[in-house]
PDB file of C-alpha atoms in Angstrom:
ATOM      1  CA  MET A   1      97.484 103.073 109.039  1.00  0.00           C
ATOM      2  CA  LYS A   2     100.865 101.338 109.664  1.00  0.00           C
ATOM      3  CA  PRO A   3     102.452 103.101 112.656  1.00  0.00           C
ATOM      4  CA  LEU A   4     101.453 102.146 116.136  1.00  0.00           C
ATOM      5  CA  LEU A   5     100.281 104.893 118.548  1.00  0.00           C
ATOM      6  CA  LYS A   6     103.347 104.650 120.616  1.00  0.00           C
ATOM      7  CA  ASP A   7     105.534 105.101 117.550  1.00  0.00           C
ATOM      8  CA  VAL A   8     103.653 108.226 116.488  1.00  0.00           C
ATOM      9  CA  ILE A   9     104.013 109.708 120.023  1.00  0.00           C
ATOM     10  CA  ASP A  10     107.732 108.891 120.079  1.00  0.00           C
ATOM     11  CA  VAL A  11     108.282 110.594 116.730  1.00  0.00           C
ATOM     12  CA  LEU A  12     106.172 113.674 117.341  1.00  0.00           C
ATOM     13  CA  GLY A  13     107.698 114.406 120.626  1.00  0.00           C
ATOM     14  CA  GLU A  14     106.134 116.596 123.486  1.00  0.00           C
ATOM     15  CA  GLY A  15     103.108 118.678 123.323  1.00  0.00           C
ATOM     16  CA  TRP A  16     100.963 116.593 121.122  1.00  0.00           C
ATOM     17  CA  LYS A  17      97.633 115.351 122.455  1.00  0.00           C
ATOM     18  CA  MET A  18      95.772 112.418 121.087  1.00  0.00           C
ATOM     19  CA  TYR A  19      91.944 111.888 120.867  1.00  0.00           C
ATOM     20  CA  TRP A  20      89.816 109.180 119.265  1.00  0.00           C
ATOM     21  CA  GLY A  21      87.958 110.581 116.173  1.00  0.00           C
ATOM     22  CA  LEU A  22      88.426 112.534 112.911  1.00  0.00           C
ATOM     23  CA  PRO A  23      90.702 115.575 112.717  1.00  0.00           C
ATOM     24  CA  PRO A  24      89.559 119.072 112.486  1.00  0.00           C
ATOM     25  CA  ASN A  25      88.831 120.641 109.054  1.00  0.00           C
ATOM     26  CA  GLY A  26      91.784 121.999 107.373  1.00  0.00           C
ATOM     27  CA  VAL A  27      94.397 121.963 104.692  1.00  0.00           C
ATOM     28  CA  TYR A  28      95.922 118.589 104.026  1.00  0.00           C
ATOM     29  CA  LEU A  29      99.687 118.019 103.614  1.00  0.00           C
ATOM     30  CA  LEU A  30      99.025 115.259 101.061  1.00  0.00           C
ATOM     31  CA  LYS A  31      97.553 115.838  97.627  1.00  0.00           C
ATOM     32  CA  GLU A  32      94.030 114.456  97.836  1.00  0.00           C
ATOM     33  CA  ALA A  33      94.706 112.151  94.725  1.00  0.00           C
ATOM     34  CA  TYR A  34      97.051 110.239  97.059  1.00  0.00           C
ATOM     35  CA  MET A  35      94.730 109.889  99.946  1.00  0.00           C
ATOM     36  CA  ALA A  36      92.808 106.560 100.249  1.00  0.00           C
ATOM     37  CA  ASP A  37      89.035 106.540 100.214  1.00  0.00           C
ATOM     38  CA  PRO A  38      87.640 105.180 103.442  1.00  0.00           C
ATOM     39  CA  GLU A  39      85.734 102.465 101.612  1.00  0.00           C
ATOM     40  CA  ASP A  40      89.017 101.196 100.157  1.00  0.00           C
ATOM     41  CA  ILE A  41      90.593 100.551 103.576  1.00  0.00           C
ATOM     42  CA  GLU A  42      87.787  99.443 105.782  1.00  0.00           C
ATOM     43  CA  HIS A  43      88.560  95.736 104.999  1.00  0.00           C
ATOM     44  CA  LEU A  44      91.803  96.268 106.720  1.00  0.00           C
ATOM     45  CA  CYS A  45      90.123  97.222 109.899  1.00  0.00           C
ATOM     46  CA  LYS A  46      88.419  93.872 110.430  1.00  0.00           C
ATOM     47  CA  SER A  47      91.409  92.537 112.313  1.00  0.00           C
ATOM     48  CA  GLY A  48      91.220  95.195 114.852  1.00  0.00           C
ATOM     49  CA  ASP A  49      95.001  95.857 114.779  1.00  0.00           C
ATOM     50  CA  ASN A  50      94.949  98.822 112.290  1.00  0.00           C
ATOM     51  CA  ILE A  51      94.223 102.325 113.282  1.00  0.00           C
ATOM     52  CA  VAL A  52      93.708 105.306 110.931  1.00  0.00           C
ATOM     53  CA  ILE A  53      96.027 108.227 112.096  1.00  0.00           C
ATOM     54  CA  TYR A  54      95.786 111.847 111.490  1.00  0.00           C
ATOM     55  CA  ILE A  55      98.194 114.549 112.741  1.00  0.00           C
ATOM     56  CA  ALA A  56      96.978 118.100 112.978  1.00  0.00           C
ATOM     57  CA  ALA A  57      99.118 121.156 113.581  1.00  0.00           C
ATOM     58  CA  THR A  58      96.669 124.077 114.538  1.00  0.00           C
ATOM     59  CA  PHE A  59      97.309 127.846 114.206  1.00  0.00           C
ATOM     60  CA  GLY A  60      94.292 129.623 115.620  1.00  0.00           C
ATOM     61  CA  GLY A  61      91.688 129.052 112.920  1.00  0.00           C
ATOM     62  CA  LEU A  62      94.009 127.337 110.456  1.00  0.00           C
ATOM     63  CA  ASN A  63      94.658 123.626 110.642  1.00  0.00           C
ATOM     64  CA  ILE A  64      97.243 121.693 108.607  1.00  0.00           C
ATOM     65  CA  VAL A  65      96.536 118.066 108.711  1.00  0.00           C
ATOM     66  CA  TYR A  66      98.500 114.951 107.741  1.00  0.00           C
ATOM     67  CA  GLY A  67      96.708 111.725 107.039  1.00  0.00           C
ATOM     68  CA  ARG A  68      96.715 108.950 104.420  1.00  0.00           C
ATOM     69  CA  VAL A  69      92.899 108.447 104.387  1.00  0.00           C
ATOM     70  CA  LYS A  70      90.259 111.050 103.274  1.00  0.00           C
ATOM     71  CA  PRO A  71      88.556 112.349 106.354  1.00  0.00           C
ATOM     72  CA  ARG A  72      85.062 110.782 106.362  1.00  0.00           C
ATOM     73  CA  PRO A  73      83.334 108.555 108.729  1.00  0.00           C
ATOM     74  CA  LEU A  74      84.515 104.990 108.561  1.00  0.00           C
ATOM     75  CA  ASN A  75      84.413 101.731 110.498  1.00  0.00           C
ATOM     76  CA  CYS A  76      88.019 101.776 111.614  1.00  0.00           C
ATOM     77  CA  PRO A  77      89.382 103.210 114.835  1.00  0.00           C
ATOM     78  CA  VAL A  78      90.663 106.754 114.101  1.00  0.00           C
ATOM     79  CA  ALA A  79      93.272 108.591 116.318  1.00  0.00           C
ATOM     80  CA  THR A  80      94.078 112.163 115.873  1.00  0.00           C
ATOM     81  CA  PHE A  81      97.177 113.764 117.298  1.00  0.00           C
ATOM     82  CA  ILE A  82      96.782 117.629 117.617  1.00  0.00           C
ATOM     83  CA  LYS A  83      99.136 120.436 118.809  1.00  0.00           C
ATOM     84  CA  ASN A  84      98.537 124.228 118.892  1.00  0.00           C
ATOM     85  CA  PHE A  85     101.315 126.346 117.520  1.00  0.00           C
ATOM     86  CA  ASN A  86     102.028 130.070 117.268  1.00  0.00           C
ATOM     87  CA  LYS A  87     101.900 131.437 113.740  1.00  0.00           C
ATOM     88  CA  ARG A  88     105.661 132.169 114.023  1.00  0.00           C
ATOM     89  CA  ASP A  89     106.267 128.407 114.506  1.00  0.00           C
ATOM     90  CA  ILE A  90     104.446 127.353 111.183  1.00  0.00           C
ATOM     91  CA  LYS A  91     107.651 126.329 109.624  1.00  0.00           C
ATOM     92  CA  ALA A  92     108.608 123.975 112.387  1.00  0.00           C
ATOM     93  CA  ALA A  93     105.101 122.583 112.590  1.00  0.00           C
ATOM     94  CA  VAL A  94     104.820 121.829 108.765  1.00  0.00           C
ATOM     95  CA  LYS A  95     108.312 120.430 108.743  1.00  0.00           C
ATOM     96  CA  THR A  96     107.334 117.955 111.577  1.00  0.00           C
ATOM     97  CA  LEU A  97     104.381 116.792 109.366  1.00  0.00           C
ATOM     98  CA  ILE A  98     106.508 116.514 106.247  1.00  0.00           C
ATOM     99  CA  GLU A  99     109.270 114.518 108.100  1.00  0.00           C
ATOM    100  CA  PHE A 100     106.596 112.144 109.525  1.00  0.00           C
ATOM    101  CA  ALA A 101     105.266 111.514 106.038  1.00  0.00           C
ATOM    102  CA  LEU A 102     108.703 111.105 104.405  1.00  0.00           C
ATOM    103  CA  LEU A 103     110.796 109.384 107.130  1.00  0.00           C
ATOM    104  CA  VAL A 104     108.222 107.413 109.084  1.00  0.00           C
ATOM    105  CA  GLU A 105     105.599 106.587 106.459  1.00  0.00           C
ATOM    106  CA  LYS A 106     108.228 106.589 103.668  1.00  0.00           C
ATOM    107  CA  LEU A 107     105.874 108.492 101.276  1.00  0.00           C
ATOM    108  CA  PRO A 108     107.386 109.777  98.003  1.00  0.00           C
ATOM    109  CA  LEU A 109     107.980 113.593  97.671  1.00  0.00           C
ATOM    110  CA  PHE A 110     105.377 113.942  94.862  1.00  0.00           C
ATOM    111  CA  GLN A 111     102.585 113.151  97.174  1.00  0.00           C
ATOM    112  CA  ILE A 112     103.185 116.222  99.402  1.00  0.00           C
ATOM    113  CA  ASN A 113     101.046 119.269  98.516  1.00  0.00           C
ATOM    114  CA  PRO A 114     103.548 121.980  97.331  1.00  0.00           C
ATOM    115  CA  GLU A 115     101.158 124.739  98.232  1.00  0.00           C
ATOM    116  CA  VAL A 116     101.377 123.790 101.937  1.00  0.00           C
ATOM    117  CA  VAL A 117     105.230 123.779 101.738  1.00  0.00           C
ATOM    118  CA  ARG A 118     105.225 127.147  99.924  1.00  0.00           C
ATOM    119  CA  PHE A 119     102.812 128.546 102.462  1.00  0.00           C
ATOM    120  CA  ALA A 120     105.034 127.558 105.389  1.00  0.00           C
ATOM    121  CA  GLY A 121     108.135 128.951 103.712  1.00  0.00           C
ATOM    122  CA  LEU A 122     109.939 125.696 103.369  1.00  0.00           C
ATOM    123  CA  CYS A 123     110.807 125.582  99.707  1.00  0.00           C
ATOM    124  CA  GLU A 124     114.441 126.118 100.388  1.00  0.00           C
ATOM    125  CA  GLU A 125     114.486 122.968 102.559  1.00  0.00           C
ATOM    126  CA  TYR A 126     112.257 120.919 100.274  1.00  0.00           C
ATOM    127  CA  PRO A 127     113.150 122.241  96.646  1.00  0.00           C
ATOM    128  CA  LEU A 128     112.032 118.918  95.116  1.00  0.00           C
ATOM    129  CA  ILE A 129     108.433 119.364  96.388  1.00  0.00           C
ATOM    130  CA  CYS A 130     108.033 123.047  95.280  1.00  0.00           C
ATOM    131  CA  GLU A 131     109.847 122.920  91.947  1.00  0.00           C
ATOM    132  CA  ASP A 132     108.638 121.359  88.717  1.00  0.00           C
ATOM    133  CA  PRO A 133     110.790 118.155  88.090  1.00  0.00           C
ATOM    134  CA  LEU A 134     111.925 119.449  84.749  1.00  0.00           C
ATOM    135  CA  VAL A 135     113.315 122.667  86.485  1.00  0.00           C
ATOM    136  CA  ILE A 136     115.273 120.427  88.827  1.00  0.00           C
ATOM    137  CA  VAL A 137     116.630 118.289  86.002  1.00  0.00           C
ATOM    138  CA  ASN A 138     117.751 121.401  83.945  1.00  0.00           C
ATOM    139  CA  ALA A 139     119.461 122.847  87.063  1.00  0.00           C
ATOM    140  CA  LEU A 140     121.360 119.585  87.457  1.00  0.00           C
ATOM    141  CA  LYS A 141     122.381 119.651  83.868  1.00  0.00           C
ATOM    142  CA  LYS A 142     123.697 123.235  84.253  1.00  0.00           C
ATOM    143  CA  VAL A 143     125.695 122.209  87.291  1.00  0.00           C
ATOM    144  CA  GLU A 144     127.162 119.299  85.297  1.00  0.00           C
ATOM    145  CA  ALA A 145     128.121 121.708  82.406  1.00  0.00           C
ATOM    146  CA  ARG A 146     130.007 123.922  84.887  1.00  0.00           C
ATOM    147  CA  ASN A 147     131.724 121.070  86.522  1.00  0.00           C
ATOM    148  CA  ARG A 148     132.803 119.028  83.450  1.00  0.00           C
ATOM    149  CA  ASN A 149     135.968 117.923  85.438  1.00  0.00           C
ATOM    150  CA  LYS A 150     133.950 116.260  88.184  1.00  0.00           C
ATOM    151  CA  PRO A 151     131.747 113.304  87.051  1.00  0.00           C
ATOM    152  CA  VAL A 152     128.164 114.040  88.034  1.00  0.00           C
ATOM    153  CA  SER A 153     125.381 111.543  87.198  1.00  0.00           C
ATOM    154  CA  VAL A 154     122.422 113.420  85.836  1.00  0.00           C
ATOM    155  CA  PHE A 155     119.175 111.553  85.339  1.00  0.00           C
ATOM    156  CA  THR A 156     116.681 112.511  82.802  1.00  0.00           C
ATOM    157  CA  SER A 157     113.115 113.402  84.001  1.00  0.00           C
ATOM    158  CA  GLN A 158     112.100 109.971  82.652  1.00  0.00           C
ATOM    159  CA  GLU A 159     114.711 108.209  84.675  1.00  0.00           C
ATOM    160  CA  LEU A 160     113.670 110.164  87.827  1.00  0.00           C
ATOM    161  CA  VAL A 161     110.130 109.260  87.301  1.00  0.00           C
ATOM    162  CA  LEU A 162     110.981 105.585  86.810  1.00  0.00           C
ATOM    163  CA  ARG A 163     113.064 105.520  89.907  1.00  0.00           C
ATOM    164  CA  GLU A 164     110.258 107.011  91.916  1.00  0.00           C
ATOM    165  CA  LEU A 165     107.786 104.557  90.332  1.00  0.00           C
ATOM    166  CA  VAL A 166     109.943 101.611  91.319  1.00  0.00           C
ATOM    167  CA  ARG A 167     110.218 102.879  94.889  1.00  0.00           C
ATOM    168  CA  VAL A 168     106.469 103.371  95.176  1.00  0.00           C
ATOM    169  CA  LEU A 169     105.703  99.928  93.736  1.00  0.00           C
ATOM    170  CA  ARG A 170     108.170  98.401  96.217  1.00  0.00           C
ATOM    171  CA  ASP A 171     106.568 100.147  99.069  1.00  0.00           C
ATOM    172  CA  LYS A 172     103.114  99.085  97.896  1.00  0.00           C
ATOM    173  CA  ILE A 173     104.140  95.460  97.563  1.00  0.00           C
ATOM    174  CA  GLU A 174     105.722  95.488 101.047  1.00  0.00           C
ATOM    175  CA  VAL A 175     102.375  96.646 102.503  1.00  0.00           C
ATOM    176  CA  ASP A 176     100.081  94.396 100.344  1.00  0.00           C
ATOM    177  CA  SER A 177     101.489  91.345  98.638  1.00  0.00           C
ATOM    178  CA  LYS A 178      98.374  91.242  96.368  1.00  0.00           C
ATOM    179  CA  PHE A 179      99.763  94.253  94.651  1.00  0.00           C
ATOM    180  CA  ILE A 180     102.244  91.830  92.845  1.00  0.00           C
ATOM    181  CA  GLU A 181      99.214  90.779  90.690  1.00  0.00           C
ATOM    182  CA  VAL A 182      98.598  94.308  89.657  1.00  0.00           C
ATOM    183  CA  VAL A 183     102.256  94.895  88.664  1.00  0.00           C
ATOM    184  CA  LYS A 184     102.245  91.512  86.780  1.00  0.00           C
ATOM    185  CA  LYS A 185      99.224  92.620  84.780  1.00  0.00           C
ATOM    186  CA  VAL A 186     100.869  95.892  83.925  1.00  0.00           C
ATOM    187  CA  ILE A 187     103.973  94.056  82.767  1.00  0.00           C
ATOM    188  CA  GLU A 188     101.933  91.729  80.524  1.00  0.00           C
ATOM    189  CA  ASP A 189      99.920  94.492  78.986  1.00  0.00           C
ATOM    190  CA  PRO A 190     101.470  98.076  79.440  1.00  0.00           C
ATOM    191  CA  GLU A 191      99.178  99.542  76.877  1.00  0.00           C
ATOM    192  CA  ARG A 192      96.218  98.819  79.097  1.00  0.00           C
ATOM    193  CA  LEU A 193      97.860 101.090  81.672  1.00  0.00           C
ATOM    194  CA  GLN A 194      98.084 103.958  79.202  1.00  0.00           C
ATOM    195  CA  ILE A 195      94.392 103.406  78.288  1.00  0.00           C
ATOM    196  CA  CYS A 196      93.523 103.847  82.001  1.00  0.00           C
ATOM    197  CA  TYR A 197      95.320 107.192  82.255  1.00  0.00           C
ATOM    198  CA  ALA A 198      94.989 108.632  78.770  1.00  0.00           C
TER     199      ALA A 198
END
């Protein structure tokens, strides 16, 4: 909900049309687990400054949609940006959605649906989305073994996960300072976190 409409228009470029309302049905760029429930964000709409944004790339009957909120009726203003693409342009269209999610919204890679990336044929450009993290760590270790002369820092999968967790928490705290209390509770009683997700 952060970007202003003008910012979205500037980032997307020409050919995108905006309308007020929910996006068309389609396949979502984000994994559903990382999309907010409308009920959870409606309190943010009371100020009137926030707008829920969706971006839909359409290919005939197929729609690939980016949005951070599950598409259900809600009491917030909803703006959808839509553009029709030829099927041969699916790579460019999905890449536009991915770059918006990663560069503008600053979302972590693991929130992107790898099936959409595979479908668009973008795994070579975004291998961290398509590959299992352990495969990537093992590949880095093999490169290090081949290049013993050159110092290469290789992180374990745990270190990669921890770095990503720190980045996600930092982003959450920037958006909502109340999230600091959640982090403090986790620090005070980490076993409680394990109980929640075991």
